[in-house]
Amino acid sequence: MVKARKYIYHSHFDGLPKETDLKLVEEELPPLQDGEFLTEAVFLSVDPYMRSRASGVDLGSTYIGSQVAKVIESRNPKHPKGEHLVGRFGWRSHTICDSKSDFWVVPDLEDLPLSYSLGVLGMPGNTAYFGFLEICQPKPGQTVVVTGAGGAVGSIVCQIARIKGCTVIAIAGSEEKIKWLSNDLKFEHVLSYKDDDFGAKLEQVTPEGVDCYFDNVGGEVTSVVLTRMNEFGRIAVCGAVSGYNNDFSVKASPIQYLMIRKQLRMEGFNVYRWQALWFEGIAQNKKWLEEGKLQYRETLTEGFANMVQAFINMLSGRNVGKAVVKA
Ligand SMILES: NC(=O)c1ccc[n+]([C@@H]2O[C@H](COP(=O)([O-])OP(=O)(O)OC[C@H]3O[C@@H](n4cnc5c(N)ncnc54)[C@H](OP(=O)(O)O)[C@@H]3O)[C@@H](O)[C@H]2O)c1
């Protein structure tokens, strides 16, 4: 008999989540039936959507999330023992699956770490790859602004923009992210949205305006960036993390006015729009990693018991790159 550990949604988040909002419990799993297989979490992801989508989660149910899991027992010949997959199984240590469960099999990563499947070679990497290239349509020589630039999605967008020959303006909050973007990733224009003179600094580094904006944060920062857009600019509306802890009640911004005046095209997207091309994104990002054109960083928290703290840290900006938990 296998005992799974899982986090259940215990009390509604109010602002930044608290340790006591999620509760770690045990669940006895039944023996496998024909066609089923048992997986064990190896790495678990903590992502901003886990906060923004909390209102759709019932109290008492397993909390939403993805993990890299290993098949440890199988009565399904298509998914043998030892196979690794990325599954949307929630915050749990062990899961009984069948072929219809919500997962994809990890492709051959050669020497790259398995945890990359939750980041640059998984959902966040594909969000950057498809969201930026398809919606922003960047051209060499153009100016691209990226918010959330030191995180899982933003750090990849910045580097793809550079690969495509664009001038990149990276915007982040924590000092560690700013240092990583400037000193290690060698971006020339790295701004902190927390600076009092953020607007003036943005104006200084965008003398020819902004052609593409990849927006991870929304709110007031976005209102400032919009004032720098060129006519017919393209905006990928990827996320609005600045509003997630206060249920999106951010200050009103002059978005519509600027959209009309500058004839901007702004498009929100969900990465699963490109589900049919999923492995194309992974293959291209893997190639860029191997060629040294993409650099990748993770903030790893050890232990399933520390998941809630890892989640809170990520929402508070204490991750650099992708936040991952090692089970
Ligand atoms: N559309 C899609 O399909 C899709 C898919 C994946 C992700 N997303 C979105 O993409 C965005 C980035 O996700 P990620 O996984 O890469 O997360 P991440 O950037 O690795 O982590 C979240 C970061 O958000 C920043 N942040 C927190 N509060 C903020 C605020 N008030 N203003 C500005 N920044 C704030 C913090 O960094 P600082 O240190 O910079 O403050 C924090 O580290 C999120 O909005 C997410 O919802 C969308």
CSV table of C-alpha atoms and ligand atoms in Angstrom, one decimal:
chain,number,residue,atom,x,y,z
A,1,MET,CA,0.0,0.0,0.0
A,2,VAL,CA,1.5,3.4,-1.1
A,3,LYS,CA,0.8,6.4,1.0
A,4,ALA,CA,0.7,9.6,-1.0
A,5,ARG,CA,1.4,13.0,0.6
A,6,LYS,CA,-0.6,15.9,-0.9
A,7,TYR,CA,-1.4,19.5,-0.1
A,8,ILE,CA,-5.1,20.4,0.1
A,9,TYR,CA,-6.5,23.9,-0.2
A,10,HIS,CA,-7.4,24.6,3.4
A,11,SER,CA,-8.4,28.2,3.7
A,12,HIS,CA,-8.9,30.9,1.0
A,13,PHE,CA,-5.9,33.0,0.2
A,14,ASP,CA,-6.2,36.6,1.4
A,15,GLY,CA,-3.3,38.6,-0.2
A,16,LEU,CA,0.0,36.8,-0.2
A,17,PRO,CA,-0.6,33.0,0.6
A,18,LYS,CA,0.3,31.8,4.2
A,19,GLU,CA,1.7,28.5,5.2
A,20,THR,CA,-1.6,27.6,6.9
A,21,ASP,CA,-3.7,28.1,3.8
A,22,LEU,CA,-2.5,24.8,2.4
A,23,LYS,CA,-2.4,21.6,4.5
A,24,LEU,CA,-0.2,18.6,4.1
A,25,VAL,CA,-2.2,15.3,4.4
A,26,GLU,CA,-1.7,11.6,3.6
A,27,GLU,CA,-3.8,9.5,1.3
A,28,GLU,CA,-3.7,5.7,0.9
A,29,LEU,CA,-3.6,4.7,-2.7
A,30,PRO,CA,-5.4,1.5,-3.9
A,31,PRO,CA,-3.6,-1.3,-5.8
A,32,LEU,CA,-3.1,-0.6,-9.6
A,33,GLN,CA,-5.7,-1.8,-12.0
A,34,ASP,CA,-4.9,-3.0,-15.6
A,35,GLY,CA,-3.9,0.0,-17.7
A,36,GLU,CA,-2.8,2.1,-14.7
A,37,PHE,CA,0.6,3.2,-13.6
A,38,LEU,CA,2.0,4.8,-10.4
A,39,THR,CA,4.1,7.9,-10.5
A,40,GLU,CA,6.3,9.6,-7.9
A,41,ALA,CA,7.1,13.3,-8.0
A,42,VAL,CA,10.7,14.1,-8.6
A,43,PHE,CA,10.4,17.9,-9.1
A,44,LEU,CA,7.4,20.1,-8.5
A,45,SER,CA,6.7,23.5,-10.0
A,46,VAL,CA,5.6,26.7,-8.2
A,47,ASP,CA,4.1,29.2,-10.6
A,48,PRO,CA,2.2,32.5,-10.5
A,49,TYR,CA,-1.0,30.9,-12.0
A,50,MET,CA,-1.4,28.9,-8.8
A,51,ARG,CA,-2.2,32.2,-7.1
A,52,SER,CA,-4.3,33.8,-9.9
A,53,ARG,CA,-6.5,30.7,-10.4
A,54,ALA,CA,-7.0,30.0,-6.6
A,55,SER,CA,-10.6,31.2,-6.8
A,56,GLY,CA,-11.4,28.2,-9.1
A,57,VAL,CA,-10.1,25.7,-6.6
A,58,ASP,CA,-12.5,24.1,-4.1
A,59,LEU,CA,-11.5,24.1,-0.5
A,60,GLY,CA,-10.4,20.5,0.5
A,61,SER,CA,-9.2,19.6,-2.9
A,62,THR,CA,-5.6,18.8,-3.9
A,63,TYR,CA,-3.9,22.1,-4.9
A,64,ILE,CA,-3.3,22.7,-8.6
A,65,GLY,CA,0.2,22.3,-10.1
A,66,SER,CA,2.6,20.4,-12.4
A,67,GLN,CA,5.4,18.1,-11.6
A,68,VAL,CA,8.1,16.0,-13.3
A,69,ALA,CA,7.2,12.4,-12.1
A,70,LYS,CA,8.8,9.0,-12.6
A,71,VAL,CA,6.8,5.9,-13.3
A,72,ILE,CA,7.6,3.6,-10.4
A,73,GLU,CA,5.1,0.8,-11.0
A,74,SER,CA,3.2,0.0,-14.1
A,75,ARG,CA,0.3,-2.1,-15.4
A,76,ASN,CA,0.4,-0.2,-18.7
A,77,PRO,CA,2.9,-1.3,-21.3
A,78,LYS,CA,2.9,2.1,-23.0
A,79,HIS,CA,4.2,3.7,-19.8
A,80,PRO,CA,6.9,1.5,-18.3
A,81,LYS,CA,8.7,1.8,-15.0
A,82,GLY,CA,11.4,4.4,-15.2
A,83,GLU,CA,9.7,6.7,-17.7
A,84,HIS,CA,9.6,10.4,-16.8
A,85,LEU,CA,6.6,12.6,-17.6
A,86,VAL,CA,5.3,16.1,-16.8
A,87,GLY,CA,1.9,15.8,-15.3
A,88,ARG,CA,-0.7,18.3,-14.1
A,89,PHE,CA,-1.3,16.1,-11.1
A,90,GLY,CA,-1.4,18.8,-8.4
A,91,TRP,CA,0.8,19.2,-5.3
A,92,ARG,CA,1.2,15.5,-4.5
A,93,SER,CA,4.0,13.0,-4.1
A,94,HIS,CA,2.4,9.9,-5.7
A,95,THR,CA,-0.3,9.6,-8.4
A,96,ILE,CA,-2.2,6.8,-10.0
A,97,CYS,CA,-2.6,7.5,-13.7
A,98,ASP,CA,-3.9,5.9,-16.9
A,99,SER,CA,-3.4,6.8,-20.5
A,100,LYS,CA,-6.1,9.5,-20.3
A,101,SER,CA,-4.4,11.4,-17.4
A,102,ASP,CA,-3.2,14.9,-18.1
A,103,PHE,CA,0.6,14.5,-18.9
A,104,TRP,CA,3.2,14.6,-21.6
A,105,VAL,CA,6.2,12.3,-21.8
A,106,VAL,CA,9.6,14.0,-21.3
A,107,PRO,CA,11.6,13.8,-24.5
A,108,ASP,CA,15.3,12.8,-24.5
A,109,LEU,CA,17.1,15.7,-22.7
A,110,GLU,CA,20.5,14.0,-23.2
A,111,ASP,CA,22.7,15.6,-20.4
A,112,LEU,CA,20.3,18.4,-19.4
A,113,PRO,CA,18.6,18.2,-16.0
A,114,LEU,CA,15.2,16.7,-15.7
A,115,SER,CA,13.9,19.8,-13.8
A,116,TYR,CA,14.3,21.8,-17.0
A,117,SER,CA,11.0,20.2,-18.1
A,118,LEU,CA,9.3,22.5,-15.7
A,119,GLY,CA,11.1,25.6,-17.1
A,120,VAL,CA,13.0,26.3,-20.2
A,121,LEU,CA,12.2,22.9,-21.8
A,122,GLY,CA,8.5,23.0,-20.7
A,123,MET,CA,5.6,25.3,-20.1
A,124,PRO,CA,7.5,28.5,-19.3
A,125,GLY,CA,10.0,28.0,-22.1
A,126,ASN,CA,7.2,27.5,-24.6
A,127,THR,CA,5.3,30.5,-23.2
A,128,ALA,CA,8.4,32.6,-24.0
A,129,TYR,CA,9.1,31.0,-27.4
A,130,PHE,CA,5.6,31.0,-28.9
A,131,GLY,CA,4.1,34.0,-27.0
A,132,PHE,CA,7.0,36.3,-28.0
A,133,LEU,CA,7.7,35.2,-31.5
A,134,GLU,CA,4.0,34.7,-32.6
A,135,ILE,CA,2.4,37.7,-30.9
A,136,CYS,CA,5.2,40.3,-30.8
A,137,GLN,CA,6.6,39.5,-34.3
A,138,PRO,CA,10.0,41.0,-33.5
A,139,LYS,CA,12.2,42.3,-36.3
A,140,PRO,CA,16.0,42.8,-36.0
A,141,GLY,CA,16.9,46.3,-34.8
A,142,GLN,CA,13.6,46.8,-33.0
A,143,THR,CA,13.3,47.6,-29.3
A,144,VAL,CA,11.7,45.0,-27.0
A,145,VAL,CA,10.6,45.6,-23.4
A,146,VAL,CA,10.1,42.6,-21.1
A,147,THR,CA,8.7,42.8,-17.6
A,148,GLY,CA,9.2,40.0,-15.1
A,149,ALA,CA,12.6,39.8,-16.9
A,150,GLY,CA,14.4,37.8,-14.2
A,151,GLY,CA,11.8,35.1,-13.9
A,152,ALA,CA,11.1,31.8,-15.6
A,153,VAL,CA,9.3,33.2,-18.7
A,154,GLY,CA,10.8,36.7,-18.9
A,155,SER,CA,14.5,35.6,-18.8
A,156,ILE,CA,13.9,33.4,-21.8
A,157,VAL,CA,12.0,36.1,-23.7
A,158,CYS,CA,14.9,38.5,-23.2
A,159,GLN,CA,17.3,36.1,-24.6
A,160,ILE,CA,15.2,35.1,-27.6
A,161,ALA,CA,14.8,38.8,-28.3
A,162,ARG,CA,18.5,39.1,-28.4
A,163,ILE,CA,18.9,36.0,-30.6
A,164,LYS,CA,16.5,37.8,-33.0
A,165,GLY,CA,18.7,40.9,-33.1
A,166,CYS,CA,16.5,43.2,-31.0
A,167,THR,CA,17.5,45.8,-28.4
A,168,VAL,CA,16.3,44.5,-25.1
A,169,ILE,CA,15.0,46.5,-22.1
A,170,ALA,CA,14.7,44.1,-19.2
A,171,ILE,CA,12.6,45.1,-16.2
A,172,ALA,CA,12.7,43.3,-12.9
A,173,GLY,CA,12.3,44.0,-9.1
A,174,SER,CA,14.8,42.1,-6.9
A,175,GLU,CA,18.4,43.1,-6.7
A,176,GLU,CA,19.5,39.6,-7.4
A,177,LYS,CA,17.5,39.4,-10.6
A,178,ILE,CA,18.9,42.8,-11.7
A,179,LYS,CA,22.5,41.6,-11.1
A,180,TRP,CA,21.9,38.3,-12.9
A,181,LEU,CA,20.5,40.1,-15.9
A,182,SER,CA,23.3,42.7,-16.0
A,183,ASN,CA,26.3,40.7,-14.9
A,184,ASP,CA,25.7,37.2,-16.2
A,185,LEU,CA,23.2,37.5,-19.0
A,186,LYS,CA,25.0,40.8,-20.1
A,187,PHE,CA,22.0,42.9,-20.9
A,188,GLU,CA,22.9,46.5,-21.2
A,189,HIS,CA,19.5,48.0,-20.2
A,190,VAL,CA,18.2,46.5,-17.0
A,191,LEU,CA,15.8,48.6,-15.0
A,192,SER,CA,14.1,48.2,-11.6
A,193,TYR,CA,10.4,48.9,-11.6
A,194,LYS,CA,10.9,49.8,-7.9
A,195,ASP,CA,13.1,52.8,-8.7
A,196,ASP,CA,11.4,56.2,-8.0
A,197,ASP,CA,12.6,57.5,-11.4
A,198,PHE,CA,11.7,54.2,-13.3
A,199,GLY,CA,9.7,56.2,-15.9
A,200,ALA,CA,12.5,58.7,-16.6
A,201,LYS,CA,15.0,55.8,-16.9
A,202,LEU,CA,12.8,53.9,-19.3
A,203,GLU,CA,12.5,57.1,-21.5
A,204,GLN,CA,16.3,57.4,-21.5
A,205,VAL,CA,16.9,53.9,-22.7
A,206,THR,CA,14.2,53.9,-25.4
A,207,PRO,CA,15.1,57.0,-27.5
A,208,GLU,CA,13.4,55.4,-30.5
A,209,GLY,CA,10.4,54.2,-28.6
A,210,VAL,CA,9.3,50.6,-28.0
A,211,ASP,CA,8.1,48.2,-30.8
A,212,CYS,CA,7.3,45.1,-28.8
A,213,TYR,CA,6.2,44.7,-25.2
A,214,PHE,CA,6.1,41.3,-23.5
A,215,ASP,CA,4.0,41.9,-20.4
A,216,ASN,CA,4.3,39.6,-17.5
A,217,VAL,CA,3.1,42.0,-14.8
A,218,GLY,CA,0.3,44.5,-15.8
A,219,GLY,CA,-0.7,47.3,-13.5
A,220,GLU,CA,1.2,50.6,-13.2
A,221,VAL,CA,4.4,49.4,-14.7
A,222,THR,CA,2.5,48.5,-17.9
A,223,SER,CA,0.9,51.9,-18.0
A,224,VAL,CA,4.3,53.5,-18.0
A,225,VAL,CA,5.7,51.1,-20.7
A,226,LEU,CA,2.6,51.8,-22.9
A,227,THR,CA,3.5,55.5,-23.0
A,228,ARG,CA,6.8,54.6,-24.8
A,229,MET,CA,5.2,52.4,-27.5
A,230,ASN,CA,5.7,53.3,-31.2
A,231,GLU,CA,2.8,53.3,-33.6
A,232,PHE,CA,1.7,49.8,-34.6
A,233,GLY,CA,3.5,48.2,-31.7
A,234,ARG,CA,2.8,44.7,-30.6
A,235,ILE,CA,2.1,43.6,-27.1
A,236,ALA,CA,1.9,40.1,-25.8
A,237,VAL,CA,-0.2,40.1,-22.7
A,238,CYS,CA,1.3,37.1,-20.9
A,239,GLY,CA,0.5,37.7,-17.3
A,240,ALA,CA,-0.5,40.3,-14.7
A,241,VAL,CA,1.4,39.1,-11.6
A,242,SER,CA,1.3,42.6,-10.0
A,243,GLY,CA,-2.5,42.0,-9.4
A,244,TYR,CA,-2.5,38.3,-8.4
A,245,ASN,CA,-2.3,38.9,-4.6
A,246,ASN,CA,-5.0,41.5,-4.6
A,247,ASP,CA,-7.4,39.9,-7.0
A,248,PHE,CA,-6.5,42.1,-9.9
A,249,SER,CA,-7.7,45.3,-8.2
A,250,VAL,CA,-4.7,47.3,-9.5
A,251,LYS,CA,-5.0,51.0,-10.0
A,252,ALA,CA,-6.8,52.0,-13.2
A,253,SER,CA,-4.5,52.5,-16.2
A,254,PRO,CA,-4.9,54.5,-19.4
A,255,ILE,CA,-4.5,51.4,-21.5
A,256,GLN,CA,-7.4,51.9,-23.9
A,257,TYR,CA,-6.5,55.5,-24.6
A,258,LEU,CA,-2.9,54.6,-25.5
A,259,MET,CA,-4.0,51.6,-27.5
A,260,ILE,CA,-6.2,53.8,-29.7
A,261,ARG,CA,-3.8,56.7,-30.0
A,262,LYS,CA,-0.9,54.5,-31.0
A,263,GLN,CA,-2.9,52.0,-33.0
A,264,LEU,CA,-1.4,49.1,-31.0
A,265,ARG,CA,-2.1,45.5,-31.3
A,266,MET,CA,-2.3,43.8,-27.9
A,267,GLU,CA,-3.0,40.1,-27.6
A,268,GLY,CA,-3.5,38.0,-24.6
A,269,PHE,CA,-2.6,34.3,-24.8
A,270,ASN,CA,-2.6,31.0,-23.1
A,271,VAL,CA,0.5,28.9,-23.9
A,272,TYR,CA,-1.7,25.8,-24.6
A,273,ARG,CA,-2.8,27.4,-27.8
A,274,TRP,CA,0.4,25.9,-29.2
A,275,GLN,CA,-0.2,22.4,-27.8
A,276,ALA,CA,0.1,20.9,-31.3
A,277,LEU,CA,3.6,22.5,-31.7
A,278,TRP,CA,4.7,21.7,-28.1
A,279,PHE,CA,7.8,19.7,-28.9
A,280,GLU,CA,8.9,22.2,-31.6
A,281,GLY,CA,9.3,24.8,-28.8
A,282,ILE,CA,11.2,22.4,-26.6
A,283,ALA,CA,13.5,21.3,-29.4
A,284,GLN,CA,14.4,24.9,-30.4
A,285,ASN,CA,15.0,26.0,-26.8
A,286,LYS,CA,17.1,22.9,-26.2
A,287,LYS,CA,19.2,23.7,-29.4
A,288,TRP,CA,19.7,27.3,-28.2
A,289,LEU,CA,20.8,26.0,-24.7
A,290,GLU,CA,23.3,23.6,-26.3
A,291,GLU,CA,24.6,26.3,-28.6
A,292,GLY,CA,25.2,28.5,-25.5
A,293,LYS,CA,22.7,31.1,-26.9
A,294,LEU,CA,20.3,30.6,-24.0
A,295,GLN,CA,21.3,30.6,-20.3
A,296,TYR,CA,19.0,29.1,-17.7
A,297,ARG,CA,18.8,29.5,-14.0
A,298,GLU,CA,16.7,27.8,-11.4
A,299,THR,CA,15.9,28.6,-7.8
A,300,LEU,CA,15.7,25.1,-6.2
A,301,THR,CA,14.0,24.5,-2.9
A,302,GLU,CA,14.7,21.1,-1.3
A,303,GLY,CA,11.8,19.0,0.1
A,304,PHE,CA,8.1,18.5,-0.5
A,305,ALA,CA,7.5,19.8,3.0
A,306,ASN,CA,8.8,23.2,1.9
A,307,MET,CA,6.5,23.7,-1.1
A,308,VAL,CA,4.3,26.4,0.4
A,309,GLN,CA,7.3,28.4,1.4
A,310,ALA,CA,8.8,28.0,-2.1
A,311,PHE,CA,5.4,29.3,-3.5
A,312,ILE,CA,5.3,32.3,-1.2
A,313,ASN,CA,9.0,33.1,-2.0
A,314,MET,CA,8.3,33.0,-5.8
A,315,LEU,CA,5.3,35.3,-5.4
A,316,SER,CA,7.4,37.7,-3.3
A,317,GLY,CA,10.2,37.8,-6.0
A,318,ARG,CA,12.7,35.7,-4.1
A,319,ASN,CA,13.3,33.4,-7.0
A,320,VAL,CA,15.7,34.1,-9.9
A,321,GLY,CA,14.7,32.3,-13.1
A,322,LYS,CA,12.4,29.3,-12.6
A,323,ALA,CA,11.2,28.3,-9.1
A,324,VAL,CA,11.3,24.5,-8.6
A,325,VAL,CA,10.9,22.2,-5.7
A,326,LYS,CA,12.9,18.9,-5.4
A,327,ALA,CA,10.6,16.3,-3.9
B,1,LIG,N1,-0.2,33.3,-20.7
B,1,LIG,C1,0.3,32.1,-20.4
B,1,LIG,O1,0.0,31.0,-21.0
B,1,LIG,C2,1.3,32.1,-19.3
B,1,LIG,C3,2.1,30.9,-19.1
B,1,LIG,C4,3.1,31.0,-18.1
B,1,LIG,C5,3.2,32.1,-17.3
B,1,LIG,N2,2.4,33.2,-17.5
B,1,LIG,C6,2.5,34.4,-16.7
B,1,LIG,O2,3.8,34.9,-16.9
B,1,LIG,C7,4.2,35.7,-15.8
B,1,LIG,C8,5.6,35.2,-15.3
B,1,LIG,O3,5.5,33.9,-14.9
B,1,LIG,P1,6.8,33.1,-14.4
B,1,LIG,O4,6.4,31.7,-14.2
B,1,LIG,O5,8.0,33.4,-15.3
B,1,LIG,O6,7.1,33.7,-12.9
B,1,LIG,P2,8.4,34.4,-12.3
B,1,LIG,O7,8.7,35.6,-13.1
B,1,LIG,O8,9.5,33.3,-12.3
B,1,LIG,O9,8.0,34.7,-10.8
B,1,LIG,C9,7.1,35.7,-10.5
B,1,LIG,C10,7.8,37.0,-10.3
B,1,LIG,O10,6.9,38.1,-10.5
B,1,LIG,C11,7.4,39.2,-9.9
B,1,LIG,N3,6.5,40.0,-9.2
B,1,LIG,C12,5.8,39.7,-8.1
B,1,LIG,N4,5.0,40.8,-7.7
B,1,LIG,C13,5.2,41.7,-8.7
B,1,LIG,C14,4.6,43.0,-8.8
B,1,LIG,N5,3.7,43.5,-8.0
B,1,LIG,N6,5.0,43.8,-9.9
B,1,LIG,C15,5.9,43.3,-10.8
B,1,LIG,N7,6.5,42.0,-10.7
B,1,LIG,C16,6.1,41.3,-9.6
B,1,LIG,C17,8.6,38.8,-9.0
B,1,LIG,O11,9.8,39.2,-9.5
B,1,LIG,P3,10.5,40.7,-9.2
B,1,LIG,O12,11.7,40.4,-8.4
B,1,LIG,O13,10.8,41.2,-10.6
B,1,LIG,O14,9.4,41.5,-8.5
B,1,LIG,C18,8.4,37.3,-9.0
B,1,LIG,O15,9.7,36.6,-8.8
B,1,LIG,C19,3.1,35.5,-14.7
B,1,LIG,O16,2.3,36.7,-14.8
B,1,LIG,C20,2.4,34.3,-15.2
B,1,LIG,O17,1.1,34.3,-14.8
B,1,LIG,C21,1.4,33.2,-18.5
